[in-house]
Coordinates of C-alpha atoms in Angstrom, one line a residue:
M1 CA 88.3 74.7 128.1
S2 CA 88.0 77.8 130.3
T3 CA 85.3 78.6 132.8
T4 CA 83.3 81.8 132.3
L5 CA 83.0 83.9 135.4
V6 CA 80.5 86.6 136.2
K7 CA 81.0 89.6 138.5
G8 CA 81.7 88.4 142.1
Q9 CA 82.1 84.7 141.1
N10 CA 85.2 82.8 142.1
G11 CA 87.0 79.6 141.3
P12 CA 90.0 77.6 142.5
L13 CA 93.5 77.8 141.2
T14 CA 95.5 74.6 141.3
A15 CA 98.3 75.5 139.0
P16 CA 101.5 76.7 140.7
E17 CA 101.9 79.5 138.1
V18 CA 99.2 81.4 136.3
V19 CA 99.1 84.2 133.8
V20 CA 96.6 87.1 133.9
S21 CA 96.0 88.8 130.5
V22 CA 93.4 91.2 129.2
R23 CA 91.9 92.1 125.9
V24 CA 91.1 95.8 125.5
A25 CA 89.8 97.6 122.5
A26 CA 92.0 100.7 123.3
A27 CA 95.5 101.5 124.4
A28 CA 95.8 100.3 128.0
A29 CA 98.2 99.1 130.7
L30 CA 97.9 96.2 133.1
S31 CA 99.4 96.5 136.6
A32 CA 99.2 94.6 139.9
L33 CA 98.8 95.6 143.5
L34 CA 100.0 93.0 146.0
V35 CA 98.2 93.6 149.3
T36 CA 98.0 92.2 152.8
E37 CA 94.9 91.3 154.7
H38 CA 94.5 95.0 155.5
G39 CA 94.2 95.8 151.8
K40 CA 97.5 97.7 151.6
V41 CA 100.9 97.1 150.0
R42 CA 103.8 96.5 152.4
S43 CA 105.9 98.9 150.4
D44 CA 106.1 100.4 146.9
A45 CA 107.9 97.2 145.8
D46 CA 104.5 95.5 145.9
F47 CA 103.2 97.6 143.0
V48 CA 104.0 96.0 139.6
F49 CA 103.6 98.3 136.6
Y50 CA 105.5 99.3 133.4
N51 CA 108.2 101.2 135.2
Q52 CA 108.6 98.5 137.9
P53 CA 107.9 95.3 136.0
A54 CA 108.7 92.8 138.7
G55 CA 107.6 92.3 142.3
P56 CA 107.7 89.3 144.8
G57 CA 106.3 86.4 142.8
V58 CA 104.8 88.6 140.1
R59 CA 106.2 90.0 136.9
L60 CA 105.0 91.7 133.7
R61 CA 105.9 90.1 130.4
N62 CA 105.1 90.9 126.8
G63 CA 101.6 89.9 125.7
V64 CA 99.8 89.5 122.5
A65 CA 100.7 92.1 119.9
G66 CA 98.6 95.2 120.3
Q67 CA 97.5 94.3 123.8
P68 CA 98.8 95.2 127.2
A69 CA 101.6 93.2 128.9
E70 CA 100.6 90.1 130.9
L71 CA 101.0 89.3 134.6
S72 CA 102.9 86.1 135.3
V73 CA 102.3 85.0 138.9
A74 CA 104.3 82.2 140.6
L75 CA 101.9 81.6 143.4
T76 CA 104.4 79.5 145.4
Q77 CA 106.8 82.5 145.5
V78 CA 104.3 85.1 146.7
P79 CA 105.2 86.0 150.3
A80 CA 103.0 84.6 153.0
D81 CA 101.7 87.9 154.2
I82 CA 100.4 88.9 150.7
T83 CA 96.8 87.7 150.6
Q84 CA 95.5 89.3 147.4
I85 CA 96.9 90.2 144.0
R86 CA 94.7 92.7 142.3
A87 CA 95.0 93.1 138.5
V88 CA 94.2 96.6 137.3
I89 CA 93.5 97.9 133.8
T90 CA 94.2 101.5 133.1
L91 CA 93.3 103.2 129.8
D92 CA 96.2 105.2 128.4
E93 CA 94.6 108.1 126.7
A94 CA 93.4 111.1 128.7
G95 CA 89.6 111.3 128.6
S96 CA 89.1 107.7 127.5
T97 CA 86.4 105.7 129.3
F98 CA 85.4 102.0 129.2
G99 CA 81.9 103.1 128.3
R100 CA 83.1 104.1 124.8
I101 CA 84.7 100.8 123.9
A102 CA 83.7 97.1 123.9
P103 CA 83.8 95.5 127.3
P104 CA 87.3 94.4 128.2
I105 CA 88.0 90.7 128.9
A106 CA 90.2 89.3 131.6
L107 CA 91.8 85.9 131.1
V108 CA 93.5 83.5 133.5
S109 CA 95.6 80.6 132.1
D110 CA 98.3 78.3 133.3
R111 CA 101.9 78.9 132.4
H112 CA 101.5 76.7 129.3
G113 CA 98.7 78.9 127.9
N114 CA 95.9 76.5 128.8
P115 CA 92.8 78.7 129.5
L116 CA 91.4 78.4 133.0
Y117 CA 89.0 81.4 133.4
E118 CA 87.5 84.1 131.3
Y119 CA 85.7 87.2 132.6
K120 CA 83.9 89.8 130.4
I121 CA 83.8 93.1 132.4
E122 CA 80.5 94.7 131.6
D123 CA 78.5 97.6 133.0
L124 CA 81.4 100.1 132.9
H125 CA 80.6 103.6 131.9
S126 CA 82.6 106.7 132.8
E127 CA 85.5 104.7 134.4
S128 CA 89.0 104.7 132.9
I129 CA 90.4 102.3 135.6
V130 CA 89.0 99.0 136.7
I131 CA 90.2 96.2 139.1
A132 CA 89.6 93.3 136.7
V133 CA 90.3 90.2 138.8
E134 CA 92.0 89.3 142.0
L135 CA 94.0 86.3 143.0
Y136 CA 93.5 85.6 146.7
R137 CA 94.3 83.1 149.5
R138 CA 91.5 81.1 151.1
Y139 CA 92.3 78.6 153.8
G140 CA 95.8 78.1 152.4
N141 CA 94.8 77.7 148.8
W142 CA 94.7 80.2 145.9
K143 CA 91.5 81.3 144.2
V144 CA 90.5 83.8 141.5
R145 CA 87.6 86.3 141.8
A146 CA 85.9 88.3 139.1
V147 CA 85.9 91.9 140.5
G148 CA 85.1 94.3 137.7
Q149 CA 85.1 97.3 140.0
G150 CA 85.6 100.6 138.3
Y151 CA 87.5 103.2 140.3
A152 CA 86.0 106.7 140.4
G153 CA 88.8 108.4 142.2
G154 CA 91.3 108.1 139.4
F155 CA 94.6 106.1 139.2
E156 CA 96.4 108.2 141.8
A157 CA 93.5 107.7 144.3
L158 CA 93.5 103.9 143.5
V159 CA 97.2 103.3 144.3
T160 CA 97.4 105.7 147.3
D161 CA 94.3 104.0 148.8
H162 CA 96.4 100.8 148.5
G163 CA 99.3 102.4 150.3
V164 CA 101.6 103.2 147.3
T165 CA 103.6 106.4 147.7
V166 CA 103.0 108.7 144.8
E167 CA 105.5 111.4 143.9
E168 CA 103.9 114.7 142.7
A169 CA 103.7 114.7 138.9
P170 CA 105.6 117.4 137.1
P171 CA 103.5 120.3 136.0
A172 CA 101.8 119.8 132.7
E173 CA 103.4 121.4 129.7
T174 CA 101.7 124.6 128.6
R175 CA 100.4 124.4 125.0
T176 CA 98.6 127.1 123.2
T177 CA 95.1 126.0 122.3
V178 CA 94.7 125.5 118.6
P179 CA 91.7 127.4 117.3
P180 CA 89.4 125.5 114.9
P181 CA 90.4 125.9 111.3
P182 CA 88.7 128.6 109.4
P183 CA 86.2 127.6 106.7
Y184 CA 87.7 126.9 103.4
P185 CA 87.5 129.7 100.9
T186 CA 84.9 129.4 98.3
A187 CA 87.5 129.7 95.6
Y188 CA 88.7 126.2 96.4
P189 CA 87.7 123.6 93.8
P190 CA 85.0 121.1 94.7
P191 CA 86.2 117.8 96.3
V192 CA 88.1 115.4 94.1
E193 CA 86.1 112.7 92.4
P194 CA 88.4 109.7 92.0
T195 CA 87.3 107.0 89.7
Y196 CA 85.8 104.0 91.6
V197 CA 85.1 102.0 88.4
T198 CA 87.2 98.9 88.9
P199 CA 88.1 96.6 91.8
N200 CA 91.7 97.5 91.2
S201 CA 91.4 100.9 92.8
P202 CA 95.0 102.1 93.6
Y203 CA 94.2 102.9 97.2
P204 CA 92.5 100.8 99.9
I205 CA 88.8 101.4 100.5
Q206 CA 89.3 99.3 103.7
P207 CA 92.3 99.3 106.0
P208 CA 95.3 97.5 104.5
P209 CA 96.2 93.8 105.0
T210 CA 98.8 93.0 107.7
S211 CA 101.8 92.7 105.3
P212 CA 103.0 96.1 104.0
Y213 CA 104.9 94.5 101.1
P214 CA 102.9 93.9 97.9
T215 CA 103.8 91.5 95.2
Q216 CA 105.5 93.4 92.5
P217 CA 104.4 93.0 88.9
P218 CA 106.8 91.4 86.4
G219 CA 109.4 93.7 85.2
S220 CA 109.1 96.1 88.1
P221 CA 112.2 98.3 88.3
Y222 CA 112.3 97.9 92.1
P223 CA 112.6 94.9 94.3
A224 CA 109.5 93.6 96.2
Q225 CA 111.0 94.9 99.4
P226 CA 112.7 98.2 98.8
Q227 CA 116.0 98.9 100.4
Q228 CA 115.8 100.1 104.0
Y229 CA 116.8 103.6 104.5
S230 CA 118.6 104.4 107.7
A231 CA 117.3 107.3 109.8
Y232 CA 118.7 110.5 108.4
Q233 CA 120.2 112.7 111.0
V234 CA 118.4 116.0 110.9
P235 CA 119.6 118.6 113.4
P236 CA 117.9 122.0 113.1
P237 CA 119.7 124.0 110.4
P238 CA 122.0 126.5 112.2
N239 CA 121.3 129.4 109.7
P240 CA 118.1 128.7 107.9
A241 CA 117.5 130.8 104.8
P242 CA 114.7 133.4 105.0
P243 CA 111.5 132.7 103.0
T244 CA 112.0 133.1 99.3
G245 CA 108.5 133.6 98.1
D246 CA 108.0 131.7 94.8
G247 CA 111.7 131.7 93.8
G248 CA 114.2 129.0 93.4
L249 CA 116.2 127.3 96.2
P250 CA 119.2 129.2 97.6
R251 CA 122.7 127.8 97.6
G252 CA 124.1 126.1 100.6
R253 CA 121.3 126.3 103.2
P254 CA 117.7 125.1 103.4
V255 CA 114.6 127.2 103.2
N256 CA 112.3 127.1 106.3
L257 CA 108.9 127.2 104.7
S258 CA 105.8 128.9 106.2
K259 CA 102.3 127.6 105.6
G260 CA 101.2 128.1 102.0
Q261 CA 104.7 129.2 100.9
R262 CA 106.1 127.6 97.7
V263 CA 109.4 127.4 96.0
T264 CA 110.5 126.2 92.5
L265 CA 112.4 123.0 92.5
R266 CA 115.5 124.3 90.8
K267 CA 118.9 124.8 92.2
D268 CA 120.8 128.0 92.4
G269 CA 121.8 128.6 88.8
G270 CA 118.5 127.4 87.3
V271 CA 119.3 123.6 87.2
A272 CA 116.1 121.7 87.7
L273 CA 116.0 118.9 90.3
T274 CA 115.4 115.4 89.1
R275 CA 115.7 113.1 92.1
I276 CA 114.3 114.2 95.4
R277 CA 113.5 112.6 98.8
M278 CA 110.7 113.8 101.0
G279 CA 111.6 113.0 104.5
L280 CA 108.8 113.0 107.1
G281 CA 109.3 112.8 110.9
W282 CA 107.4 113.1 114.1
D283 CA 107.7 112.1 117.8
P284 CA 105.0 110.6 120.0
A285 CA 104.1 113.2 122.6
R286 CA 105.1 112.1 126.0
Q287 CA 102.5 111.8 128.7
G288 CA 103.1 113.0 132.2
G289 CA 102.5 110.0 134.4
L290 CA 102.4 109.4 138.1
F291 CA 105.4 107.1 137.8
G292 CA 107.4 108.5 135.1
R293 CA 106.9 109.8 131.6
R294 CA 106.3 107.4 128.8
P295 CA 105.3 107.9 125.2
V296 CA 102.2 106.6 123.6
N297 CA 103.0 104.7 120.4
I298 CA 101.5 106.6 117.5
D299 CA 101.1 104.7 114.2
L300 CA 101.4 107.4 111.6
D301 CA 101.7 106.7 107.9
A302 CA 103.2 109.0 105.3
W303 CA 102.1 108.4 101.7
V304 CA 101.8 110.3 98.4
A305 CA 98.9 110.5 96.0
L306 CA 99.5 111.1 92.3
F307 CA 96.9 113.3 90.5
A308 CA 96.4 114.2 86.8
D309 CA 94.5 117.4 87.3
R310 CA 91.8 116.3 89.8
H311 CA 91.8 112.6 88.8
L312 CA 93.6 110.1 91.1
V313 CA 96.2 108.1 89.2
D314 CA 98.0 106.1 91.9
V315 CA 99.0 106.0 95.6
A316 CA 102.3 105.0 97.0
Y317 CA 101.8 103.9 100.6
Y318 CA 102.5 101.2 103.2
G319 CA 100.4 98.7 101.1
Q320 CA 102.1 99.6 97.8
L321 CA 105.6 100.8 98.4
T322 CA 106.3 101.5 94.7
S323 CA 104.1 103.5 92.4
K324 CA 103.0 101.5 89.3
D325 CA 105.1 103.7 87.0
G326 CA 108.2 103.2 89.2
S327 CA 108.7 106.9 89.8
I328 CA 108.0 106.9 93.5
R329 CA 109.3 104.5 96.2
H330 CA 108.3 104.4 99.8
S331 CA 110.8 103.4 102.5
G332 CA 108.3 101.4 104.6
D333 CA 106.1 101.9 107.6
N334 CA 107.2 103.2 111.0
L335 CA 104.6 102.0 113.5
T336 CA 105.5 104.1 116.5
G337 CA 107.5 107.3 115.7
E338 CA 110.2 106.0 118.0
G339 CA 113.8 105.4 116.9
A340 CA 117.0 107.2 116.1
A341 CA 116.7 111.0 115.6
G342 CA 115.8 111.7 112.0
D343 CA 113.2 110.9 109.3
D344 CA 110.7 108.3 110.3
E345 CA 109.6 107.7 106.8
V346 CA 111.2 108.6 103.4
I347 CA 109.6 108.9 100.0
L348 CA 111.9 108.9 97.0
V349 CA 110.7 110.6 93.9
D350 CA 112.3 110.5 90.5
L351 CA 110.7 113.5 88.9
S352 CA 112.1 112.6 85.4
R353 CA 110.0 109.4 85.5
V354 CA 106.7 110.9 86.7
P355 CA 104.2 110.4 83.8
R356 CA 103.5 113.6 81.8
Q357 CA 99.8 113.6 82.7
V358 CA 100.6 113.6 86.5
N359 CA 100.9 117.2 87.6
T360 CA 100.4 117.0 91.4
L361 CA 102.0 114.8 94.1
L362 CA 100.3 115.3 97.5
F363 CA 102.2 114.2 100.6
I364 CA 99.8 113.1 103.3
V365 CA 100.3 111.7 106.9
T366 CA 97.4 109.7 108.4
S367 CA 97.0 108.2 111.9
Y368 CA 96.0 104.6 111.4
Q369 CA 94.7 104.0 115.0
G370 CA 92.9 107.3 115.1
H371 CA 95.3 109.3 117.4
T372 CA 95.1 113.0 116.7
F373 CA 98.0 115.3 116.0
E374 CA 97.5 116.7 119.5
Q375 CA 99.3 113.5 120.6
V376 CA 102.2 114.1 118.2
S377 CA 105.1 116.5 118.6
N378 CA 107.9 117.8 116.3
A379 CA 106.1 116.8 113.0
Y380 CA 107.9 118.1 109.9
C381 CA 108.6 117.3 106.3
R382 CA 111.8 118.2 104.5
L383 CA 113.0 118.1 100.9
I384 CA 116.4 116.6 100.1
D385 CA 118.3 116.5 96.8
D386 CA 118.8 112.8 96.4
I387 CA 121.9 113.3 94.3
T388 CA 123.9 115.7 96.6
Q389 CA 122.1 114.6 99.8
A390 CA 121.7 118.3 100.7
E391 CA 118.6 119.4 102.6
L392 CA 116.8 122.0 100.4
A393 CA 113.6 123.0 102.3
R394 CA 111.8 122.2 105.5
Y395 CA 108.3 122.7 106.8
A396 CA 107.5 122.1 110.5
L397 CA 104.0 121.9 112.0
A398 CA 103.5 124.4 114.8
G399 CA 101.6 122.8 117.6
G400 CA 99.2 119.9 117.7
M401 CA 95.9 119.8 115.8
P402 CA 92.7 117.8 116.6
F403 CA 92.8 115.9 113.3
T404 CA 93.8 112.4 112.3
A405 CA 95.3 113.4 109.0
I406 CA 97.5 116.2 107.7
A407 CA 98.2 117.3 104.2
M408 CA 101.8 118.2 104.6
A409 CA 103.0 119.5 101.2
K410 CA 102.5 119.1 97.5
V411 CA 104.9 118.9 94.6
F412 CA 103.3 120.2 91.4
R413 CA 104.0 121.3 87.9
A414 CA 103.9 125.1 87.4
N415 CA 104.9 126.9 84.2
G416 CA 106.7 123.8 82.9
E417 CA 108.7 123.1 86.0
W418 CA 108.2 121.4 89.4
A419 CA 107.4 123.5 92.5
L420 CA 107.0 122.6 96.2
Q421 CA 104.3 124.2 98.4
A422 CA 103.8 123.7 102.2
I423 CA 100.2 123.0 103.1
G424 CA 99.9 122.0 106.8
E425 CA 96.1 121.5 106.7
G426 CA 94.3 118.9 108.9
F427 CA 91.3 116.8 108.3
Q428 CA 89.8 113.5 109.5
A429 CA 91.0 110.2 108.0
K430 CA 92.8 107.2 109.2
H431 CA 94.1 105.6 106.0
P432 CA 94.2 106.5 102.3
G433 CA 90.8 105.0 101.6
E434 CA 89.2 107.6 103.9
A435 CA 91.5 110.4 102.9
V436 CA 91.5 110.4 99.1
P437 CA 87.9 111.7 98.6
Q438 CA 88.8 114.7 100.7
L439 CA 91.9 115.8 98.8
G440 CA 90.3 118.0 96.2
R441 CA 90.7 121.1 98.3
F442 CA 94.5 120.8 98.0
I443 CA 94.6 120.6 94.2
S444 CA 94.8 123.6 91.9
V445 CA 93.9 123.0 88.3
S446 CA 95.0 125.6 85.7

């Protein structure tokens, strides 16, 4: 059983190796400053952080999923002139403060995971950095102290005050400020009113369960876990076709769509497409850091909503990878946006199997953890002929937007054939349950 500490309280450490971990309700990093009796590091090697994960007697190791790395400290291997090891929590996101989240908790355990001490760090407000606990020598023995000291000078000031050499950060990338979106025209239809009449609603009112793979009904045409698509290599088309208005798709080269533009899904010669893939991709925007540039993991989810006029029929998403009619199949969830160059998520659509009453397929991307698209770069969607593997059309988002959801594109029936339209409109939603009631503005009913 662990001992609960309050700010300023200390306790003995008798284990030869201890682990310091933290629980934080936001993206954060844990680091350590190994200092002498003068409160300074001997050299930059005494600063342990994500780009330098090991120091004398101290190393970072993977922690609990969704939480920062842990500090493993072999007390017997710490050099004699190191008198204190200060564990520091830094919030990742610019502008984040501890006052906006639940108080972080620092934990100290032995190497076997047996808890020794727990400290709930309260009374933090505008700080984004805090010295959580420190391990220190006292008369030849090691002790732990609950510090809970927020640092007002910022991370650079914190480490330089402790003697760490900081190289000047590269200049911030210039990005055009995105103006707020204009009000929606009054000609838009009223918000969609999906039916909430049964507990078997096709989209989650609450966030989804941990497992993304649902149990398939008997006779389903697809396996419970659909085949894994490899990342499709998608270099920029060397000679993109000019916009084609509302015509068909040109032969041999993809169309670069502009916002609002639409094309009919028929090949050159008038042959209608039957099997298409919608590939969606993005990259986590890289943050300029004092000690290197690292990406923030962004959990974006691509999914598609099926509508009959303005009535929701089904949703294919990370919690239901295959639509109930079998016409749409999702490739699975990419939790970070990292990986080989190419599509992060792929949605396969067999247009010949889409039920007759379904006349709109809306392709949406939502940010499950609430990151905005200001933290995402290179977001795009592209249409591929699943039979010939040829890329037919592409729509790229220009610049980040302060929204957690984007309506990327829609495939819809028009004059007896299928058409594609680029949308590129942002709104606030973190998962399908929050997004679906807002989708009416993107649906046109003839």
